[in-house]
Short mmCIF file of C-alpha atoms in Angstrom, two decimals:
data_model
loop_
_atom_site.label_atom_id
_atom_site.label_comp_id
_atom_site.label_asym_id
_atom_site.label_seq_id
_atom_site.Cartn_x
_atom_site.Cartn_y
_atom_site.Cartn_z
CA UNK A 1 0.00 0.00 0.00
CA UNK A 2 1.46 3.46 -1.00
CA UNK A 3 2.15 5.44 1.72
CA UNK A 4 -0.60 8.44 2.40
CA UNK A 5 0.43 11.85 1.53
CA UNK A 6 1.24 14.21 5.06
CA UNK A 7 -2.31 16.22 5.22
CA UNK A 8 -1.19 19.25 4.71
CA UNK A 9 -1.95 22.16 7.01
CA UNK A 10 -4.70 24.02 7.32
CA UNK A 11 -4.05 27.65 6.32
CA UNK A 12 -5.96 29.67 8.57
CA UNK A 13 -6.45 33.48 7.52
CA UNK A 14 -5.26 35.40 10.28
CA UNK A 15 -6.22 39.06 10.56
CA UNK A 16 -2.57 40.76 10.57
CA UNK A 17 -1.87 42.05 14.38
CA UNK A 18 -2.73 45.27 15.51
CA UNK A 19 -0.07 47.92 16.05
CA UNK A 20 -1.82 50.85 16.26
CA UNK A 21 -6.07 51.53 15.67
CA UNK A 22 -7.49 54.19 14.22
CA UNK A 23 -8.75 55.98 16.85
CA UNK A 24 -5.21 55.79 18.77
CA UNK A 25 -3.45 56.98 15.26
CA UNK A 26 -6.05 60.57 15.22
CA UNK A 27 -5.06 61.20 18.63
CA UNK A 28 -1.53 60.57 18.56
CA UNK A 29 -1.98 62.78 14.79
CA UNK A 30 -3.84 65.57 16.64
CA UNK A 31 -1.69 65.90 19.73
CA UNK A 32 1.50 66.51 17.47
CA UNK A 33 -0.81 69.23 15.83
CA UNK A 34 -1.24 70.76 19.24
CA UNK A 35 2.90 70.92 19.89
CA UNK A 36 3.08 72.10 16.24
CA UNK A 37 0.78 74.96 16.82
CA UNK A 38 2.85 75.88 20.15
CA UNK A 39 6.03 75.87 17.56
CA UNK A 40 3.90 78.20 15.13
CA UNK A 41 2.74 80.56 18.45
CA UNK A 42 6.73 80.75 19.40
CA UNK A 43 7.85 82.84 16.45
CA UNK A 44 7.74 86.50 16.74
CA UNK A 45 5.12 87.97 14.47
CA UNK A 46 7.60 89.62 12.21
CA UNK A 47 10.16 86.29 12.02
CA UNK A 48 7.19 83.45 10.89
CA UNK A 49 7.19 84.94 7.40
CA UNK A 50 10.82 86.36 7.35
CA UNK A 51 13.11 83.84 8.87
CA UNK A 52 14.80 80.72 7.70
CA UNK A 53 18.17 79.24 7.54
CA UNK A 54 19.93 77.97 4.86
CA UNK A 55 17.75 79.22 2.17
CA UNK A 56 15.09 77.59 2.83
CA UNK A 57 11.37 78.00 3.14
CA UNK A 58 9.86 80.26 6.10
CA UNK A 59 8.04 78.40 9.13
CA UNK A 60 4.85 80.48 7.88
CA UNK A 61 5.38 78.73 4.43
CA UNK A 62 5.91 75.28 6.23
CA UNK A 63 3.31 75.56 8.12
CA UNK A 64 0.71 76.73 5.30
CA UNK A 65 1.91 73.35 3.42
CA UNK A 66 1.00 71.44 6.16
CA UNK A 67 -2.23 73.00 6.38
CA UNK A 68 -3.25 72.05 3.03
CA UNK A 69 -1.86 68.40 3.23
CA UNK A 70 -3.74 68.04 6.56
CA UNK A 71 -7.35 68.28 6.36
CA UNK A 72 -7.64 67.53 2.68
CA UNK A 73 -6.31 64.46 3.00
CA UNK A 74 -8.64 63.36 6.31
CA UNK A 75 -11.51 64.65 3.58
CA UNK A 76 -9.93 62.62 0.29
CA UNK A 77 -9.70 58.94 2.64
CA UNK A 78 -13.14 59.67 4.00
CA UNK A 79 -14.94 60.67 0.40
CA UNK A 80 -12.08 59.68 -2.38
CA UNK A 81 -12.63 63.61 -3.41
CA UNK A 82 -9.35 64.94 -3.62
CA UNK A 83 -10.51 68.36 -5.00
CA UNK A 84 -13.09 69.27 -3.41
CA UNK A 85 -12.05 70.58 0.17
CA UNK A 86 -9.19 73.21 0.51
CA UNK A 87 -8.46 74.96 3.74
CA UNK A 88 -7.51 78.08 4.39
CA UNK A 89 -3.73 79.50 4.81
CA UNK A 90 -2.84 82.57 6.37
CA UNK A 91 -0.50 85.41 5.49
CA UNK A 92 0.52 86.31 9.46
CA UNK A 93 0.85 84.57 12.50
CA UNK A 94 -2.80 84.94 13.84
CA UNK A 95 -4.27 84.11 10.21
CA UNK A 96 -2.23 80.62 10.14
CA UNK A 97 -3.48 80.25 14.18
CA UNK A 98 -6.81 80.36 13.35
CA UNK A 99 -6.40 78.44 9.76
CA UNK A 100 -4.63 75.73 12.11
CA UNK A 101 -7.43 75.66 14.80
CA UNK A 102 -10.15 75.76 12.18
CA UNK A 103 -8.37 72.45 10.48
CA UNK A 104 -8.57 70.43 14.04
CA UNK A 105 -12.67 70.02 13.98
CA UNK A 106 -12.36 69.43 10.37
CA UNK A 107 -9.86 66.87 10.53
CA UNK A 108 -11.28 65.03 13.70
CA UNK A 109 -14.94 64.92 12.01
CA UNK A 110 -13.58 63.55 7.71
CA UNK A 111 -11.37 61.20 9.84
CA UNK A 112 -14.02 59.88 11.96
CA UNK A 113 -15.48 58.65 8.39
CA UNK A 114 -12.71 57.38 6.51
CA UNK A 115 -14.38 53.77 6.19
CA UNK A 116 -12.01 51.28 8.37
CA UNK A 117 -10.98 49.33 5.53
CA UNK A 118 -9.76 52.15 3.64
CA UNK A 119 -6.30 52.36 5.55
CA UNK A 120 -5.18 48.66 4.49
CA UNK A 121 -6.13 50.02 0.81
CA UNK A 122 -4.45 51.03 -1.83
CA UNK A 123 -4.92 54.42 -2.90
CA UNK A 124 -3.93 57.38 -5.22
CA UNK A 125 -4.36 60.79 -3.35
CA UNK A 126 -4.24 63.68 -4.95
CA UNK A 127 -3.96 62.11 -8.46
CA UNK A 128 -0.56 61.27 -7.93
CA UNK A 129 0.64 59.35 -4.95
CA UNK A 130 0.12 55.61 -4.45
CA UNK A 131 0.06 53.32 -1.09
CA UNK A 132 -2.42 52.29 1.38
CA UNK A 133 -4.27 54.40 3.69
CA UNK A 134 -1.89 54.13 6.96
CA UNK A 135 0.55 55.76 4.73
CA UNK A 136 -1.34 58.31 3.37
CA UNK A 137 -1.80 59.60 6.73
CA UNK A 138 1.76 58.80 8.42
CA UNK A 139 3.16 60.38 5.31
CA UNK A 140 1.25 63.63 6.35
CA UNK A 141 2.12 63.05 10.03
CA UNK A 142 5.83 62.68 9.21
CA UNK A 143 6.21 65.45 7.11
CA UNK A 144 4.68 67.67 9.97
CA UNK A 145 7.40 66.17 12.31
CA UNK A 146 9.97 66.52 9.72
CA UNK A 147 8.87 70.00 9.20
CA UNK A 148 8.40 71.32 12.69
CA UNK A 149 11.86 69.83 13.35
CA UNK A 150 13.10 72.36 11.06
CA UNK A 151 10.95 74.83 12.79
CA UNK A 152 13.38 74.25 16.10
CA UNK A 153 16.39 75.03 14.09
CA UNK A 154 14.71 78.59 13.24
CA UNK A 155 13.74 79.04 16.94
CA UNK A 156 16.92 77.97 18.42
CA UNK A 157 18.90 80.19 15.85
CA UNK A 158 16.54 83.42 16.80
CA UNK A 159 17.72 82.49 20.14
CA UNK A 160 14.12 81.38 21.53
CA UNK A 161 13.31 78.00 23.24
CA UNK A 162 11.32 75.79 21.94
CA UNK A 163 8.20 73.47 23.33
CA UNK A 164 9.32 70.61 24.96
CA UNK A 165 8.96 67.81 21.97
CA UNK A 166 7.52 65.08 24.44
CA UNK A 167 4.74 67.45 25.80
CA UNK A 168 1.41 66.70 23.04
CA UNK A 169 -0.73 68.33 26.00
CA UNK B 1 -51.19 44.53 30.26
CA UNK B 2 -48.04 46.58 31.03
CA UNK B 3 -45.87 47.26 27.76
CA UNK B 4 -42.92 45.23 27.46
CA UNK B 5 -39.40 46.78 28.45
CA UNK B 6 -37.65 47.21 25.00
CA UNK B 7 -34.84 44.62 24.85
CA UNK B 8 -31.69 46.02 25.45
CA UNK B 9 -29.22 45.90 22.77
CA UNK B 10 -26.60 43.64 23.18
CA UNK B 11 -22.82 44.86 23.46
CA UNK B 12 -20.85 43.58 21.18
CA UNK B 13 -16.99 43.22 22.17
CA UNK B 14 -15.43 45.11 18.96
CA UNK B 15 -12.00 45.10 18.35
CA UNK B 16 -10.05 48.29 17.75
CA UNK B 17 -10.06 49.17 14.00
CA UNK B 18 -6.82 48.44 12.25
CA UNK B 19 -4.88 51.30 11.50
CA UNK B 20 -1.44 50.12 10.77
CA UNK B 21 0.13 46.34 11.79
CA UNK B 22 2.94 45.12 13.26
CA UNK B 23 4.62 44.21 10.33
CA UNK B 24 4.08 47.01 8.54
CA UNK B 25 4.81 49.71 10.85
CA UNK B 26 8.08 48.00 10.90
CA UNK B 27 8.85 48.31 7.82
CA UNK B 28 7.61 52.23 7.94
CA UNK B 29 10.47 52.53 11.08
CA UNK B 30 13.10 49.92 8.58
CA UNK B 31 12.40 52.59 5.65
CA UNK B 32 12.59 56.18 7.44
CA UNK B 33 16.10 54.45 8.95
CA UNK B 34 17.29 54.32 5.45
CA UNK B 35 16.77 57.85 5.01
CA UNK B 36 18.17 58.60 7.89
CA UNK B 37 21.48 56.72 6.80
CA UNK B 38 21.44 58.53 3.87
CA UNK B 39 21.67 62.14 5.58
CA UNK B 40 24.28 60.84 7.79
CA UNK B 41 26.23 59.79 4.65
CA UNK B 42 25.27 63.72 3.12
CA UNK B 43 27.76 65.25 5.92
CA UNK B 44 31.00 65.82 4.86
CA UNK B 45 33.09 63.55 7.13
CA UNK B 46 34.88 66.86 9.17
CA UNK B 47 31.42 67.98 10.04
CA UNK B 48 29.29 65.64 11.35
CA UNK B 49 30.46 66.11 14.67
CA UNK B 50 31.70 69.82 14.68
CA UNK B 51 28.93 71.76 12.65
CA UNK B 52 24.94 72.56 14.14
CA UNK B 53 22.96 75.65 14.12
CA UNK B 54 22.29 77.76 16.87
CA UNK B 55 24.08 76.26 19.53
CA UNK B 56 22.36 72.78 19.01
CA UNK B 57 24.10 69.12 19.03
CA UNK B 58 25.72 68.23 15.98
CA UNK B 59 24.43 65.81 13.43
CA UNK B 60 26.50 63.18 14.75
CA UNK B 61 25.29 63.49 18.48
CA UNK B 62 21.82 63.45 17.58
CA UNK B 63 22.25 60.28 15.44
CA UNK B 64 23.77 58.98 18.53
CA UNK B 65 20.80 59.33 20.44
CA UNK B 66 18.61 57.61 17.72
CA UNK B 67 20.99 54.41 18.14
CA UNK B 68 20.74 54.71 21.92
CA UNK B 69 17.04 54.27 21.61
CA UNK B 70 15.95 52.26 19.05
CA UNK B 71 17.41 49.00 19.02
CA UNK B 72 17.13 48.98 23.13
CA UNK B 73 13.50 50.13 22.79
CA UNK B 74 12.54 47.04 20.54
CA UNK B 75 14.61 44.86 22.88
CA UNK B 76 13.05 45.97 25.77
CA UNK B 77 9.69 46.02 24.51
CA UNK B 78 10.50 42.08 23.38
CA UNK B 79 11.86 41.15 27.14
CA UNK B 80 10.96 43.92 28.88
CA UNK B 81 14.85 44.00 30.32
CA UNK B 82 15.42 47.80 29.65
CA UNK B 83 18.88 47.63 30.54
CA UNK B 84 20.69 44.75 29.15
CA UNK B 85 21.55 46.15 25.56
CA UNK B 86 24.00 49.04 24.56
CA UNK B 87 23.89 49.33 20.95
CA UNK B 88 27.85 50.67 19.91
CA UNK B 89 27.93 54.52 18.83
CA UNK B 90 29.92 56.38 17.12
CA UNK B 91 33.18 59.00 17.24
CA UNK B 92 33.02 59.46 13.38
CA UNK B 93 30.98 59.09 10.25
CA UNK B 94 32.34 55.26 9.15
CA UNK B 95 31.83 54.31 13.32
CA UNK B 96 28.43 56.16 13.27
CA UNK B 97 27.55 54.77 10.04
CA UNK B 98 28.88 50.82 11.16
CA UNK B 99 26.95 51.28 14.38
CA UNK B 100 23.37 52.24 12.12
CA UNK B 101 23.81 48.86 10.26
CA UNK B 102 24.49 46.72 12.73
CA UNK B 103 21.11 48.31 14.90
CA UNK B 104 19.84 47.67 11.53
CA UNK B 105 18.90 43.91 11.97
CA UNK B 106 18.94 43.88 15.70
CA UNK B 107 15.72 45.96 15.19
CA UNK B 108 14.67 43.31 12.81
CA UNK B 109 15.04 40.81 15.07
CA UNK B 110 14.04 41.89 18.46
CA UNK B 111 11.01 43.87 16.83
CA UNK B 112 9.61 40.33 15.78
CA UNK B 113 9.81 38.93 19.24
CA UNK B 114 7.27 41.41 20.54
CA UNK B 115 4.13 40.07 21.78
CA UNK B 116 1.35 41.05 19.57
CA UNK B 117 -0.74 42.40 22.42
CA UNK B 118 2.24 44.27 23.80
CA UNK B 119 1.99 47.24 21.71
CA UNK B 120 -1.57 48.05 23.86
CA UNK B 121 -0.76 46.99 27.01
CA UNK B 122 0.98 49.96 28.88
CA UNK B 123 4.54 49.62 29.92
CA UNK B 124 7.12 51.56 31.16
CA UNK B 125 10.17 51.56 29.31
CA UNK B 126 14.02 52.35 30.63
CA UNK B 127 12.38 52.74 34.08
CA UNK B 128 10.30 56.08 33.47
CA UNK B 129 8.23 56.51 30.12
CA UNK B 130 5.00 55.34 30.96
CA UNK B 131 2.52 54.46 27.62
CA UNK B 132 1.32 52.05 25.42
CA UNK B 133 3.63 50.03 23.32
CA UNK B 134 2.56 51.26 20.33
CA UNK B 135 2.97 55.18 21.56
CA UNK B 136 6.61 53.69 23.04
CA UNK B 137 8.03 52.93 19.01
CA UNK B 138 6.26 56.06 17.61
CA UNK B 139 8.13 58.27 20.27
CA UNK B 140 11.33 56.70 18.83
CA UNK B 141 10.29 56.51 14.86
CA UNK B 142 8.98 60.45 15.66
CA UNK B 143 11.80 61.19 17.90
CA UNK B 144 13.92 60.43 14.38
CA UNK B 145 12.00 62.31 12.39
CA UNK B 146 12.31 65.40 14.48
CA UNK B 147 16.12 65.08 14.77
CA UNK B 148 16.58 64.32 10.82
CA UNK B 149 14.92 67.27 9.73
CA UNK B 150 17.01 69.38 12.13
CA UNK B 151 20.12 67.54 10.49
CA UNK B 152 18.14 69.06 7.32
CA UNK B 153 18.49 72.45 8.10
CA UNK B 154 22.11 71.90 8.73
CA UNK B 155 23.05 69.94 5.21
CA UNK B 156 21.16 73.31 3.84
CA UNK B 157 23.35 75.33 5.90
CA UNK B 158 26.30 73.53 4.68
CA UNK B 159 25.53 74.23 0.78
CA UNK B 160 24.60 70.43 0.64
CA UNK B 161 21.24 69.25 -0.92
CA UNK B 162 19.77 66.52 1.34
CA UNK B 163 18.04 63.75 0.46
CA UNK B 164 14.68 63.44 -0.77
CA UNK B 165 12.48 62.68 2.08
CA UNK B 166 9.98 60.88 0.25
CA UNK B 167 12.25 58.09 -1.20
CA UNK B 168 12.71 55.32 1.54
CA UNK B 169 13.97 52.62 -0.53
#
């Protein structure tokens, strides 16, 4: 008698483990926002829009781009419109305050209806870039990091302290 | 006849949404690591540990840090022994550079003996950061991010175009 074949394991689908969920990943998002906007609030009015190092881009410029990669993208996950919602910049300190503060409510309520599948998806935001959800959203989280990071150059070479990094209060 | 109590609805025991897994928020922390290799390489040799902006630590400090935390953090979050590994730093760029690579697969390796339901349970790593796993690796990826784009500024202050940040290959 030939011997039987090994049966040969069952492959079980196994939901990949959980690092992070979604509602941890908008908090963690929104409490860098909050030490972003103390970074914004420690320029001097007249240095946001005049200062950089190096040649590069003000923190008012920086933090205008982040502005309009913030909210739109929370809006684009949630409807897959990716023209349809831009927020408002600002031209002087208190304009890009209140553009940031206005983006928070915004951002909470479009993420709150991103379906849940969307962030293991693949998608194209903006017309032009390409990878699932999760990093869509870490790519706009990073670049904020990266960003303010710069930000603490500017301060420390005006000679001001910045926010403690650790402190998302 | 009295009317009947409405039946209460029953509570179902959801799991958190999936935002981002295990595996591949380690290969988000593998590629930003890359990048960060890559502006260590951008520094000429004879100024990664003498030139910074505004009185801050040089390049070559900072990357330092980054090797003093991340390798021990995914050891310690795999054993929870948050003193028994010393990753080797650096004195200059080839030492610095020798140290990143061999963290490299240490990260790899440790990283993958987490438990799964580690990265919500809340620890407290090296004996005083208190916080879920998950938030314990983002402090560290983040904690990069903040100190690469400083080491940004200074590449730009050095006449030196850095690499793209987008490319993590």
């Amino acid at each position: 008698m030939p011997a039987k074949k090994a049966a040969k394991p069952k492959k079980k689908a196994t939901r990949p483990a959980l690092f992070i969920s979604t509602d941890d990943i908008l908090a963690h998002w929104q409490g860098h926002r909050r030490l972003t906007r103390r970074v914004i609030e420690a320029f001097p009015d007249d240095k946001l829009f005049t200062f950089s190092v190096g040649g590069m881009r003000t923190f008012g410029e920086l933090a205008n781009e982040l502005l309009g990669m913030a909210a739109p993208m929370a809006h684009g996950l949630a409807t897959l419109d990716w023209n349809g919602y831009t927020p408002k910049r600002g031209k002087t300190k208190a304009e890009v305050l209140k553009a940031w503060d206005a983006s928070t409510p915004d951002i909470e309520a479009w993420f709150k209806k991103i379906p849940k599948g969307r962030f293991q998806e693949t998608i194209t935001s903006f017309g032009q870039y390409t990878g699932p959800g999760h990093w869509q959203i870490l790519y706009i989280v990073d670049n904020e990091i990266h960003h303010r990071g710069q930000g603490y150059v500017y301060l420390r070479a005006l000679g001001i302290d910045p926010p403690p990094f650790y402190d998302r209060s």
